Each structure stands twice: as structure tokens, then as C-alpha cells.
PDB file of C-alpha atoms in Angstrom:
ATOM      1  CA  MET D   1      29.088 -21.428   7.010  1.00  0.00           C
ATOM      2  CA  VAL D   2      28.641 -25.227   6.892  1.00  0.00           C
ATOM      3  CA  ALA D   3      32.053 -25.789   8.516  1.00  0.00           C
ATOM      4  CA  VAL D   4      31.364 -23.302  11.228  1.00  0.00           C
ATOM      5  CA  ALA D   5      27.912 -24.671  11.985  1.00  0.00           C
ATOM      6  CA  LEU D   6      29.264 -28.252  12.084  1.00  0.00           C
ATOM      7  CA  ARG D   7      32.162 -27.344  14.329  1.00  0.00           C
ATOM      8  CA  ASP D   8      30.568 -24.856  16.547  1.00  0.00           C
ATOM      9  CA  ILE D   9      26.965 -26.061  16.873  1.00  0.00           C
ATOM     10  CA  VAL D  10      26.596 -29.742  15.779  1.00  0.00           C
ATOM     11  CA  LYS D  11      29.663 -31.201  17.525  1.00  0.00           C
ATOM     12  CA  PRO D  12      29.230 -29.409  20.873  1.00  0.00           C
ATOM     13  CA  TRP D  13      25.602 -30.306  20.857  1.00  0.00           C
ATOM     14  CA  ARG D  14      26.635 -34.005  20.247  1.00  0.00           C
ATOM     15  CA  ARG D  15      29.075 -33.859  23.196  1.00  0.00           C
ATOM     16  CA  TRP D  16      26.442 -32.248  25.467  1.00  0.00           C
ATOM     17  CA  ARG D  17      23.922 -34.908  24.461  1.00  0.00           C
ATOM     18  CA  SER D  18      26.354 -37.812  25.168  1.00  0.00           C
ATOM     19  CA  ARG D  19      27.285 -36.311  28.626  1.00  0.00           C
ATOM     20  CA  ARG D  20      23.642 -35.828  29.560  1.00  0.00           C
ATOM     21  CA  SER D  21      22.633 -39.395  28.599  1.00  0.00           C
ATOM     22  CA  LYS D  22      25.875 -40.753  30.044  1.00  0.00           C
ATOM     23  CA  SER D  23      26.619 -42.650  26.839  1.00  0.00           C
ATOM     24  CA  PRO D  24      29.869 -42.791  24.934  1.00  0.00           C
ATOM     25  CA  LEU D  25      30.456 -40.086  22.350  1.00  0.00           C
ATOM     26  CA  GLN D  26      29.793 -41.542  18.805  1.00  0.00           C
ATOM     27  CA  GLU D  27      31.461 -39.452  16.201  1.00  0.00           C
ATOM     28  CA  SER D  28      31.723 -40.689  12.683  1.00  0.00           C
ATOM     29  CA  ASP D  29      32.909 -39.083   9.437  1.00  0.00           C
ATOM     30  CA  ALA D  30      30.078 -40.533   7.503  1.00  0.00           C
ATOM     31  CA  ARG D  31      27.400 -38.933   9.729  1.00  0.00           C
ATOM     32  CA  ASP D  32      29.310 -35.509   9.570  1.00  0.00           C
ATOM     33  CA  ILE D  33      29.386 -35.781   5.769  1.00  0.00           C
ATOM     34  CA  VAL D  34      25.611 -36.304   5.638  1.00  0.00           C
ATOM     35  CA  ILE D  35      25.091 -33.388   8.078  1.00  0.00           C
ATOM     36  CA  SER D  36      27.385 -31.162   6.085  1.00  0.00           C
ATOM     37  CA  LYS D  37      25.656 -31.958   2.848  1.00  0.00           C
ATOM     38  CA  THR D  38      22.235 -31.327   4.416  1.00  0.00           C
ATOM     39  CA  LEU D  39      23.468 -28.019   5.872  1.00  0.00           C
ATOM     40  CA  THR D  40      24.826 -27.100   2.459  1.00  0.00           C
ATOM     41  CA  LEU D  41      21.438 -27.655   0.824  1.00  0.00           C
ATOM     42  CA  VAL D  42      19.628 -25.708   3.598  1.00  0.00           C
ATOM     43  CA  PHE D  43      22.045 -22.711   3.434  1.00  0.00           C
ATOM     44  CA  GLY D  44      21.921 -22.804  -0.349  1.00  0.00           C
ATOM     45  CA  LEU D  45      18.083 -22.732  -0.415  1.00  0.00           C
ATOM     46  CA  ILE D  46      18.112 -19.893   2.134  1.00  0.00           C
ATOM     47  CA  SER D  47      20.653 -17.930   0.141  1.00  0.00           C
ATOM     48  CA  THR D  48      18.729 -18.419  -3.108  1.00  0.00           C
ATOM     49  CA  ALA D  49      15.511 -17.353  -1.524  1.00  0.00           C
ATOM     50  CA  LEU D  50      17.069 -14.237  -0.145  1.00  0.00           C
ATOM     51  CA  ALA D  51      18.561 -13.440  -3.522  1.00  0.00           C
ATOM     52  CA  LEU D  52      15.219 -13.905  -5.344  1.00  0.00           C
ATOM     53  CA  GLY D  53      13.359 -11.856  -2.734  1.00  0.00           C
ATOM     54  CA  LEU D  54      15.900  -8.996  -2.546  1.00  0.00           C
ATOM     55  CA  PRO D  55      14.115  -6.759  -5.202  1.00  0.00           C
ATOM     56  CA  TYR D  56      10.965  -6.830  -3.075  1.00  0.00           C
ATOM     57  CA  LEU D  57      12.701  -5.857   0.163  1.00  0.00           C
ATOM     58  CA  GLY D  58      14.002  -2.376  -0.755  1.00  0.00           C
ATOM     59  CA  SER D  59      17.363  -0.916  -0.263  1.00  0.00           C
ATOM     60  CA  LEU D  60      20.229  -2.559   1.484  1.00  0.00           C
ATOM     61  CA  VAL D  61      20.280   0.186   4.164  1.00  0.00           C
ATOM     62  CA  ASN D  62      16.636  -0.477   4.963  1.00  0.00           C
ATOM     63  CA  ILE D  63      17.195  -4.255   5.121  1.00  0.00           C
ATOM     64  CA  GLY D  64      20.086  -3.760   7.430  1.00  0.00           C
ATOM     65  CA  MET D  65      18.229  -1.383   9.697  1.00  0.00           C
ATOM     66  CA  ALA D  66      15.272  -3.827   9.890  1.00  0.00           C
ATOM     67  CA  ILE D  67      17.566  -6.730  10.864  1.00  0.00           C
ATOM     68  CA  PHE D  68      19.367  -4.591  13.450  1.00  0.00           C
ATOM     69  CA  GLY D  69      16.027  -3.483  14.788  1.00  0.00           C
ATOM     70  CA  ALA D  70      14.721  -7.029  15.136  1.00  0.00           C
ATOM     71  CA  ILE D  71      17.826  -8.445  16.724  1.00  0.00           C
ATOM     72  CA  GLY D  72      19.531  -5.407  18.361  1.00  0.00           C
ATOM     73  CA  GLY D  73      16.499  -4.462  20.489  1.00  0.00           C
ATOM     74  CA  PRO D  74      16.163  -7.662  22.375  1.00  0.00           C
ATOM     75  CA  ILE D  75      19.890  -7.964  22.904  1.00  0.00           C
ATOM     76  CA  ALA D  76      19.926  -4.391  24.309  1.00  0.00           C
ATOM     77  CA  GLY D  77      17.071  -5.375  26.457  1.00  0.00           C
ATOM     78  CA  ALA D  78      18.991  -8.336  27.889  1.00  0.00           C
ATOM     79  CA  PHE D  79      21.976  -6.099  28.525  1.00  0.00           C
ATOM     80  CA  THR D  80      19.792  -3.622  30.381  1.00  0.00           C
ATOM     81  CA  LEU D  81      18.155  -6.418  32.322  1.00  0.00           C
ATOM     82  CA  GLY D  82      21.600  -7.621  33.492  1.00  0.00           C
ATOM     83  CA  LEU D  83      22.506  -4.088  34.617  1.00  0.00           C
ATOM     84  CA  ALA D  84      19.279  -3.266  36.419  1.00  0.00           C
ATOM     85  CA  TYR D  85      18.227  -6.705  37.799  1.00  0.00           C
ATOM     86  CA  PRO D  86      21.274  -8.854  39.006  1.00  0.00           C
ATOM     87  CA  ARG D  87      18.978 -11.910  39.947  1.00  0.00           C
ATOM     88  CA  ALA D  88      17.957 -12.406  36.284  1.00  0.00           C
ATOM     89  CA  ASN D  89      18.942 -15.975  35.256  1.00  0.00           C
ATOM     90  CA  SER D  90      20.341 -17.094  31.868  1.00  0.00           C
ATOM     91  CA  TRP D  91      17.314 -19.184  30.792  1.00  0.00           C
ATOM     92  CA  GLY D  92      14.815 -16.400  31.385  1.00  0.00           C
ATOM     93  CA  THR D  93      17.056 -13.968  29.570  1.00  0.00           C
ATOM     94  CA  LEU D  94      17.509 -16.402  26.614  1.00  0.00           C
ATOM     95  CA  VAL D  95      13.764 -16.936  26.342  1.00  0.00           C
ATOM     96  CA  GLY D  96      13.147 -13.171  26.467  1.00  0.00           C
ATOM     97  CA  ILE D  97      15.666 -12.640  23.654  1.00  0.00           C
ATOM     98  CA  CYS D  98      14.193 -15.371  21.532  1.00  0.00           C
ATOM     99  CA  ILE D  99      10.557 -14.068  21.975  1.00  0.00           C
ATOM    100  CA  GLY D 100      11.769 -10.518  21.243  1.00  0.00           C
ATOM    101  CA  ILE D 101      13.580 -11.533  18.062  1.00  0.00           C
ATOM    102  CA  LEU D 102      10.605 -13.505  16.881  1.00  0.00           C
ATOM    103  CA  GLN D 103       8.235 -10.618  17.613  1.00  0.00           C
ATOM    104  CA  GLY D 104      10.625  -8.199  15.750  1.00  0.00           C
ATOM    105  CA  MET D 105      10.833 -10.478  12.750  1.00  0.00           C
ATOM    106  CA  TRP D 106       7.016 -10.855  12.766  1.00  0.00           C
ATOM    107  CA  ILE D 107       6.555  -7.086  12.588  1.00  0.00           C
ATOM    108  CA  GLY D 108       9.266  -6.696   9.984  1.00  0.00           C
ATOM    109  CA  ILE D 109       8.140  -9.453   7.708  1.00  0.00           C
ATOM    110  CA  GLY D 110       4.461  -8.456   8.140  1.00  0.00           C
ATOM    111  CA  THR D 111       5.330  -4.845   7.195  1.00  0.00           C
ATOM    112  CA  ILE D 112       7.044  -5.983   4.048  1.00  0.00           C
ATOM    113  CA  LEU D 113       4.133  -8.215   3.052  1.00  0.00           C
ATOM    114  CA  ALA D 114       1.561  -5.469   3.782  1.00  0.00           C
ATOM    115  CA  ARG D 115       3.514  -3.113   1.584  1.00  0.00           C
ATOM    116  CA  MET D 116       3.391  -5.673  -1.159  1.00  0.00           C
ATOM    117  CA  GLY D 117      -0.309  -6.069  -0.801  1.00  0.00           C
ATOM    118  CA  THR D 118      -0.222  -9.711   0.175  1.00  0.00           C
ATOM    119  CA  ALA D 119      -1.218  -9.149   3.847  1.00  0.00           C
ATOM    120  CA  LYS D 120      -3.630  -6.909   5.653  1.00  0.00           C
ATOM    121  CA  MET D 121      -2.096  -3.839   7.198  1.00  0.00           C
ATOM    122  CA  LEU D 122      -2.499  -4.387  10.934  1.00  0.00           C
ATOM    123  CA  PRO D 123      -1.962  -1.505  13.383  1.00  0.00           C
ATOM    124  CA  VAL D 124       1.225  -3.167  14.694  1.00  0.00           C
ATOM    125  CA  TYR D 125       2.819  -2.908  11.272  1.00  0.00           C
ATOM    126  CA  LYS D 126       2.638   0.882  11.501  1.00  0.00           C
ATOM    127  CA  VAL D 127       5.143   1.029  14.293  1.00  0.00           C
ATOM    128  CA  SER D 128       7.773   2.847  12.205  1.00  0.00           C
ATOM    129  CA  SER D 129       7.272   6.349  11.103  1.00  0.00           C
ATOM    130  CA  GLU D 130       7.792   5.441   7.506  1.00  0.00           C
ATOM    131  CA  ASN D 131       4.444   3.568   7.343  1.00  0.00           C
ATOM    132  CA  LYS D 132       2.225   6.116   9.107  1.00  0.00           C
TER     133      LYS D 132
END
């Protein structure tokens, strides 16, 4: 995951930033090593937190469906937007996808916390038929 993130996200971003600021591209192995070690730590902490929180999340099928619902809905909406409205631009679509994913994650995480009793059960958390 670190190698993919470094090659597909960090390095293209670095090239884009140098083109935008019209400065020469400065790539160094020492900087890439620090970035890869930092990404390793971040991905390790995220993986450990997910592994420790897995017993509280329910079955793997429910987790998969929750993730698909939070991410699949906004992507399907962007696809439908492109079919129905040809004048939609990429920035507006990207912002809409990000807001939709954040809202879906808010509802999903809030539902889990409300089930555990650590958060108040808001009406928006009763969206799925399982919680009614």
C-alpha cells in the first residue's frame, strides 16, 4: 500500500506542484524514504485500529454492505449525473462525490456508535430497515 501510495499519489502530486509553481522538480530518495516510513506508520495504525474495532462492527457482510453503501451511492449518482446532464463539470462532480461519501460515512459510523450506546440515536441513523 505504501509503494502504491508513493508512486501513484505522492510523486504525481509532486510533479503537478512543480509544474504549477514553474519550479524544477526536486526528487530525492531521502525524502521518499521519510514519506514511505510515515505512510507505513499511518497505514499500520489504521490497520491496527480496524483490527481492534472489528468485534464491535458486526459481521463481515454487514461491514462490506455499509462500505459499499457509503461509497457506491455517490459514485452511482455521479454516473447518473453524467448520463442525464452532459454539462456537469469534473470539479462539481468530484465535490459531490466527496460530500456524498462523507455523509454516508457519517450515517454509517453514527449508526454503529448509536448501537453501542456511545451516541444518541438520531432519526438520520434509522435510515436502514434494520434499525427501525
